[in-house]
Amino acid sequence: MTLSLSDPAWYPIASSDDLPFRHVYQGQLLGRELAVWRADDGNVNVWENRCLHRGVRLSIGINEGAELKCQYHGWRYANRSAGCTYIPAHPADAPARRIQNKIYPVAEAFGLVWSAAQDSDNIERPFAPFPGAESGQWFPLRPMPVNAAPEDVLAGLATLAPDDRPADSLPGLALRLGDVVYFVQPVDAGRAVIRGLLPSTPADATQALRHYNEMLSKLRDRLERAAAKKPAPEPLAPAFDKVSADLATMPDIAIPRGNTIPVVVKRKWTSADGVIGFELAAREGHLPTFQPGAHIDVHLPNGLIRQYSITNGPGELMSYIIGVKQESASKGGSKVLVETVRQGDMLAISEPRNNFPLRRDATRTVLIAGGIGITPLLSMARFLDKSSLPYELHYFTRACEQVAFRGDLEALHGTVLIHTGLPRAEIGTTISTALGAWSQAQHVYVCGPSAMLESVRTTAAAQGWPDEAIHFEYFKNDKPIDDSSAFDVELARSAMTLHVPAGKTILEVMRDAGLTVPSSCEQGACGTCLTTVIEGEVDHQDVYLNDSEKAANTCMMTCVSRAKSARLVLDI
Amino acid sequence: MTITLHDFELSGNCYKLRLLMSILQLRYDIVPVDFFPGREHKSDAFLRLNPFGQLPVLQDGDLTLSDSGAILAYLARRYDASGQWFPDDPAVTAEVLRWHAVADDITATASAARLALGFDYPFDLEKTQAGAHRIFRIIDEHLWFGEKSGRDWLASPAHPTTADIACFPYVMLSEEGGISRQDYPALRRWTDRVRRIPGFIVMSGIFPAGPALPAA
């Protein structure tokens, strides 16, 4: 039997005990090096052992519990998806969601961790227990690495059988000697690991482990002496995939409404007075990577699309948890979710988008939430918490009963201050005290009702906080939109000029002309339709850009903003 | 009294002393010695300090000491009030000294391979690498059975000793000598534990481990 790089069979690659929490195990299967780590939720990750950035081995990286951090430039990759969640060299930006490391399928069974050289998105041969597996309470032996060809190691194991009771062959590189099962992990053409399983925990475990260890050590020495006399086999040469084209080149403009993901409402509950929690789970496997501050579009049964922030902590990809405000005056968005969507229902959501990215290089991070605005800030607090970074979370609600996600907040280790029922004036002074004076590398993140955002933004500015240190996310744009102007837009890349009449938006005019342009909230709050302005003076009407960004006149939101000049030139 | 370390930044044997002194929170001065490429450790001035012409040398007041293992023992006995780093117990002392000798074997193999690959030393690379693998195999087995019986460190006490400090640097730097630690998972886990000792410091080629899982 010769080893094949494309052998899709499952092989053990580690013992379960090899993967304590906060450790990264270095493994190898069929010539491919693996970084293997257990997240704090118990999930085992088997990834290609190289960082997408500079190719450094991830096995020397840091297992932070929910993210793996590369030792070289600190790129973080999420538990389960291996999607990149943070790039320290670009602390203010959300990494592109296509940055995702190569992952291998994984199964944990019989005290061993198994993997296979298969595409983890498209597993052609799912993990199946070895014949007779169900009859034992398996107890793994100390693994025995051997510098010899895997097939020779298997043959060597067979020679351990007494003459009157030969070894039973098992599928793949495995055999049974009496009631002990041995697997040979094909590390490379000339390297293998013997992984044995006893059918039950022996009475004197240490003595038994010593006994088998001694026996296998002798076999190893014999096999290695024999291997040394033969020419060393050529190591397997796995082809390392080039970084995918959509990562290495400028991607096309993403169409956020194009790709939707079906999810199941796994749980729906009243998180607080007026706040309904929804747990949205993938139908199979895990959901895409998200970063703190990210939101998803939820496609509602009545055709409306609404944005909700993800509250999850790092690496929690089995389901997204969102909080929905029960609004009496709602025009049918949240109302439909709250009133008609039930546990077990299917919904479509978008991939997560992040217009509210969290820096992880601040010396002080202040998180300020008002009402349902707690949702993105809860996620941020959880990320900071996991990395033991300092933060202060201020959460304002009108009444005690309106404090959502209380249990989750209590589980945090940072400074969490809940302010309930403060009169308006006192809210102002509390915000002012919470902010304090600004100094280098301090950042504030705020989400909540418009009045509160305005208050935080003006207070912070008055106390010396620069625009780039004030991060905010509006739920909606409350400002009245003045669409009375009429002007021309010249689309530089598309080489066309369109007339925008009063009463129509730039976005609508572009769509009418057959262009596909991304958008989401269409009220100037979410930032999806952000467009570069080449020439002309913009009449900003959104709440997404801050004042300095607006004054710079280099970009605009085409869903609500218009032109003060007769002509605008856009980079579309 | 002032402690002075005659030090080469890239030397694992010098780093052993910096590491223990950091853990013991000792203040010391450094005199850099141009080991490579200057070969200053063979200069007359240095040979007067240590006729064997080897780093590190440590001076404490009037005392001049050489050999990293001996100096580890000295620093622990002299400055470690807790007595944990070089315990008094005769059996444990023997155990720790046994590992100091292993550390010297690691220097003769793993460190020699690193000098051959990175510092142009005319050592037999294949032989030194094979020697390092032979030692790592034994340590991995020792640590693996240690984990099964609740022993986290090289010597038997329930806390680290200079045995761990002495063996750690050239294990961690082995890849610079072309010696992979992939086949030694228990050895790799032990390096996590050493890197989590309060007061741990790094050197070039030795990276920090993240914090352990907080106790629930």
Coordinates of N, CA, C and O in Angstrom, one line a residue, chain A residues 428-504:
Chain A
G428 N -27.1 62.8 31.6 CA -26.0 63.7 31.0 C -24.8 63.7 31.9 O -23.7 63.5 31.4
T429 N -25.0 63.9 33.2 CA -23.8 63.9 34.1 C -23.1 62.6 34.2 O -21.9 62.5 34.3
T430 N -23.9 61.5 34.2 CA -23.3 60.2 34.2 C -22.5 59.9 33.0 O -21.4 59.4 33.1
I431 N -23.0 60.3 31.9 CA -22.2 60.1 30.6 C -20.9 60.9 30.7 O -19.8 60.4 30.4
S432 N -21.1 62.1 31.2 CA -19.9 63.0 31.3 C -18.8 62.4 32.2 O -17.6 62.4 31.9
T433 N -19.3 61.9 33.3 CA -18.3 61.3 34.2 C -17.7 60.0 33.6 O -16.5 59.7 33.8
A434 N -18.6 59.2 33.0 CA -18.1 57.9 32.4 C -17.0 58.2 31.4 O -16.1 57.4 31.3
L435 N -17.2 59.2 30.6 CA -16.2 59.5 29.6 C -14.9 60.1 30.1 O -13.8 59.6 29.8
G436 N -15.1 61.0 31.1 CA -13.9 61.7 31.6 C -13.1 62.4 30.5 O -13.6 62.6 29.4
A437 N -11.9 62.9 30.8 CA -11.1 63.6 29.8 C -10.5 62.5 29.0 O -10.1 61.4 29.4
W438 N -10.3 62.9 27.7 CA -9.7 62.0 26.8 C -8.2 62.0 26.9 O -7.6 63.0 27.1
S439 N -7.6 60.9 26.7 CA -6.1 60.9 26.4 C -5.9 59.8 25.4 O -6.8 59.0 25.1
Q440 N -4.7 59.8 24.9 CA -4.2 58.9 23.8 C -4.8 57.5 24.0 O -4.7 56.9 25.1
A441 N -5.2 56.8 22.9 CA -5.6 55.4 22.9 C -6.8 55.1 23.8 O -6.9 54.0 24.3
Q442 N -7.7 56.1 23.9 CA -8.9 55.8 24.6 C -10.1 55.8 23.5 O -10.0 56.7 22.7
H443 N -11.0 54.9 23.6 CA -12.0 54.9 22.6 C -13.4 54.6 23.3 O -13.5 53.9 24.3
V444 N -14.4 55.3 22.7 CA -15.7 55.1 23.3 C -16.6 54.6 22.1 O -16.5 55.0 21.0
Y445 N -17.5 53.6 22.5 CA -18.4 53.0 21.6 C -19.8 53.2 22.1 O -20.0 52.9 23.3
V446 N -20.7 53.7 21.3 CA -22.0 54.0 21.8 C -23.1 53.6 20.9 O -23.0 53.7 19.6
C447 N -24.1 53.0 21.4 CA -25.3 52.5 20.6 C -26.5 52.7 21.4 O -26.5 52.4 22.6
G448 N -27.5 53.3 20.8 CA -28.8 53.5 21.6 C -29.6 54.5 20.8 O -29.4 54.8 19.6
P449 N -30.6 55.1 21.5 CA -31.5 56.0 20.8 C -30.8 57.2 20.3 O -29.8 57.6 20.9
S450 N -31.3 57.9 19.3 CA -30.6 59.0 18.7 C -30.2 60.1 19.7 O -29.1 60.6 19.7
A451 N -31.2 60.4 20.6 CA -30.9 61.5 21.6 C -29.7 61.2 22.4 O -28.9 62.0 22.7
M452 N -29.6 59.9 22.8 CA -28.5 59.5 23.6 C -27.1 59.6 22.8 O -26.1 60.0 23.3
L453 N -27.2 59.1 21.6 CA -26.0 59.2 20.7 C -25.5 60.6 20.6 O -24.3 60.9 20.7
E454 N -26.5 61.5 20.3 CA -26.1 62.9 20.2 C -25.5 63.4 21.5 O -24.5 64.1 21.4
S455 N -26.1 63.1 22.6 CA -25.6 63.5 23.9 C -24.2 63.0 24.1 O -23.3 63.8 24.5
V456 N -23.9 61.7 23.8 CA -22.6 61.2 24.0 C -21.6 61.9 23.1 O -20.5 62.3 23.5
R457 N -22.0 62.1 21.8 CA -21.1 62.7 20.9 C -20.8 64.1 21.2 O -19.6 64.5 21.2
T458 N -21.8 64.9 21.6 CA -21.5 66.3 22.0 C -20.7 66.4 23.3 O -19.7 67.1 23.4
T459 N -21.0 65.6 24.3 CA -20.3 65.6 25.6 C -18.9 65.2 25.3 O -17.9 65.8 25.8
A460 N -18.7 64.1 24.6 CA -17.3 63.6 24.3 C -16.5 64.7 23.6 O -15.3 65.0 24.0
A461 N -17.1 65.3 22.6 CA -16.4 66.3 21.9 C -16.0 67.5 22.8 O -14.9 68.0 22.8
A462 N -16.9 67.8 23.7 CA -16.7 69.0 24.6 C -15.6 68.6 25.6 O -14.9 69.5 26.1
Q463 N -15.4 67.3 25.9 CA -14.4 66.9 26.8 C -13.1 66.5 26.2 O -12.2 65.8 26.8
G464 N -13.0 66.9 24.9 CA -11.7 66.7 24.2 C -11.5 65.4 23.5 O -10.4 65.1 23.0
W465 N -12.6 64.6 23.3 CA -12.5 63.4 22.5 C -12.5 63.7 21.0 O -13.5 64.3 20.6
P466 N -11.5 63.3 20.3 CA -11.5 63.5 18.9 C -12.5 62.6 18.2 O -12.9 61.5 18.7
D467 N -13.0 63.0 17.0 CA -14.0 62.2 16.2 C -13.6 60.7 16.1 O -14.4 59.8 16.2
E468 N -12.2 60.5 15.8 CA -11.8 59.1 15.5 C -11.8 58.2 16.7 O -11.7 57.0 16.6
A469 N -12.0 58.8 17.9 CA -12.1 58.0 19.1 C -13.6 57.7 19.5 O -13.8 57.0 20.5
I470 N -14.5 58.4 18.8 CA -15.9 58.2 19.2 C -16.6 57.3 18.1 O -16.6 57.7 16.9
H471 N -17.0 56.1 18.5 CA -17.5 55.2 17.5 C -19.0 55.0 17.9 O -19.4 54.8 19.0
F472 N -19.8 55.1 16.9 CA -21.3 55.0 17.2 C -22.0 54.2 16.1 O -21.5 54.1 15.0
E473 N -23.1 53.7 16.5 CA -24.0 53.1 15.6 C -25.5 53.4 15.9 O -25.9 53.2 17.0
Y474 N -26.1 54.0 14.9 CA -27.5 54.4 15.0 C -28.3 53.2 14.6 O -28.0 52.5 13.7
F475 N -29.5 53.0 15.2 CA -30.4 52.0 14.7 C -31.1 52.5 13.5 O -31.5 51.8 12.6
K476 N -31.4 53.8 13.5 CA -32.2 54.3 12.4 C -31.9 55.8 12.3 O -31.3 56.4 13.2
N477 N -32.3 56.4 11.2 CA -32.0 57.8 10.9 C -33.3 58.5 11.2 O -34.3 58.4 10.4
D478 N -33.4 59.2 12.3 CA -34.6 60.0 12.7 C -34.7 61.3 12.0 O -35.8 62.0 12.1
K479 N -33.6 61.7 11.3 CA -33.7 63.1 10.8 C -34.6 63.1 9.6 O -34.6 62.2 8.8
P480 N -35.3 64.2 9.4 CA -36.2 64.3 8.2 C -35.3 64.4 7.0 O -34.3 65.2 7.0
I481 N -35.6 63.7 6.0 CA -34.8 63.7 4.7 C -35.4 64.8 3.8 O -36.6 64.7 3.5
D482 N -34.5 65.7 3.3 CA -34.9 66.7 2.4 C -34.5 66.2 1.0 O -33.3 66.2 0.6
D483 N -35.5 65.7 0.2 CA -35.1 65.2 -1.1 C -35.6 66.1 -2.3 O -36.0 65.6 -3.3
S484 N -35.6 67.4 -1.9 CA -36.2 68.3 -2.9 C -35.2 68.7 -4.0 O -35.6 69.3 -5.0
S485 N -33.9 68.4 -3.8 CA -33.0 68.9 -4.8 C -33.0 68.0 -6.0 O -33.4 66.9 -6.0
A486 N -32.5 68.6 -7.1 CA -32.3 67.8 -8.4 C -30.9 68.1 -8.9 O -30.5 69.2 -8.8
F487 N -30.3 67.1 -9.4 CA -28.9 67.3 -9.8 C -28.5 66.1 -10.7 O -29.2 65.1 -10.8
D488 N -27.2 66.2 -11.3 CA -26.7 65.1 -12.1 C -25.7 64.3 -11.3 O -24.9 64.9 -10.6
V489 N -25.6 62.9 -11.5 CA -24.5 62.2 -11.0 C -23.8 61.5 -12.1 O -24.4 60.9 -13.0
E490 N -22.5 61.7 -12.1 CA -21.6 61.1 -13.1 C -21.0 59.9 -12.5 O -20.3 60.0 -11.4
L491 N -21.2 58.7 -13.0 CA -20.6 57.5 -12.5 C -19.3 57.2 -13.2 O -19.3 56.7 -14.4
A492 N -18.2 57.5 -12.6 CA -16.9 57.5 -13.3 C -16.5 56.2 -13.9 O -16.1 56.1 -15.0
R493 N -16.7 55.1 -13.1 CA -16.3 53.8 -13.5 C -17.3 53.2 -14.5 O -16.9 52.4 -15.4
S494 N -18.5 53.5 -14.4 CA -19.5 53.0 -15.3 C -19.7 53.8 -16.5 O -20.5 53.4 -17.4
A495 N -19.0 55.0 -16.5 CA -19.1 55.9 -17.7 C -20.5 56.2 -18.1 O -21.0 56.0 -19.2
M496 N -21.3 56.7 -17.1 CA -22.6 57.2 -17.5 C -23.0 58.3 -16.5 O -22.5 58.4 -15.4
T497 N -23.9 59.2 -17.1 CA -24.4 60.3 -16.3 C -25.9 60.1 -16.1 O -26.6 59.9 -17.1
L498 N -26.3 60.3 -14.9 CA -27.8 60.1 -14.6 C -28.3 61.4 -14.0 O -27.6 62.0 -13.2
H499 N -29.6 61.6 -14.2 CA -30.2 62.8 -13.6 C -31.0 62.3 -12.4 O -31.8 61.3 -12.5
V500 N -30.8 62.9 -11.3 CA -31.5 62.6 -10.1 C -32.6 63.7 -9.8 O -32.2 64.8 -9.5
P501 N -33.8 63.3 -10.0 CA -34.9 64.4 -9.8 C -35.3 64.5 -8.4 O -34.9 63.6 -7.6
A502 N -35.9 65.5 -8.0 CA -36.5 65.6 -6.6 C -37.4 64.5 -6.4 O -38.1 64.0 -7.3
G503 N -37.3 63.9 -5.1 CA -38.2 62.9 -4.8 C -37.6 61.5 -5.0 O -38.3 60.5 -4.6
K504 N -36.5 61.4 -5.7 CA -35.9 60.1 -5.9 C -34.4 60.1 -5.3 O -33.8 61.1 -5.3

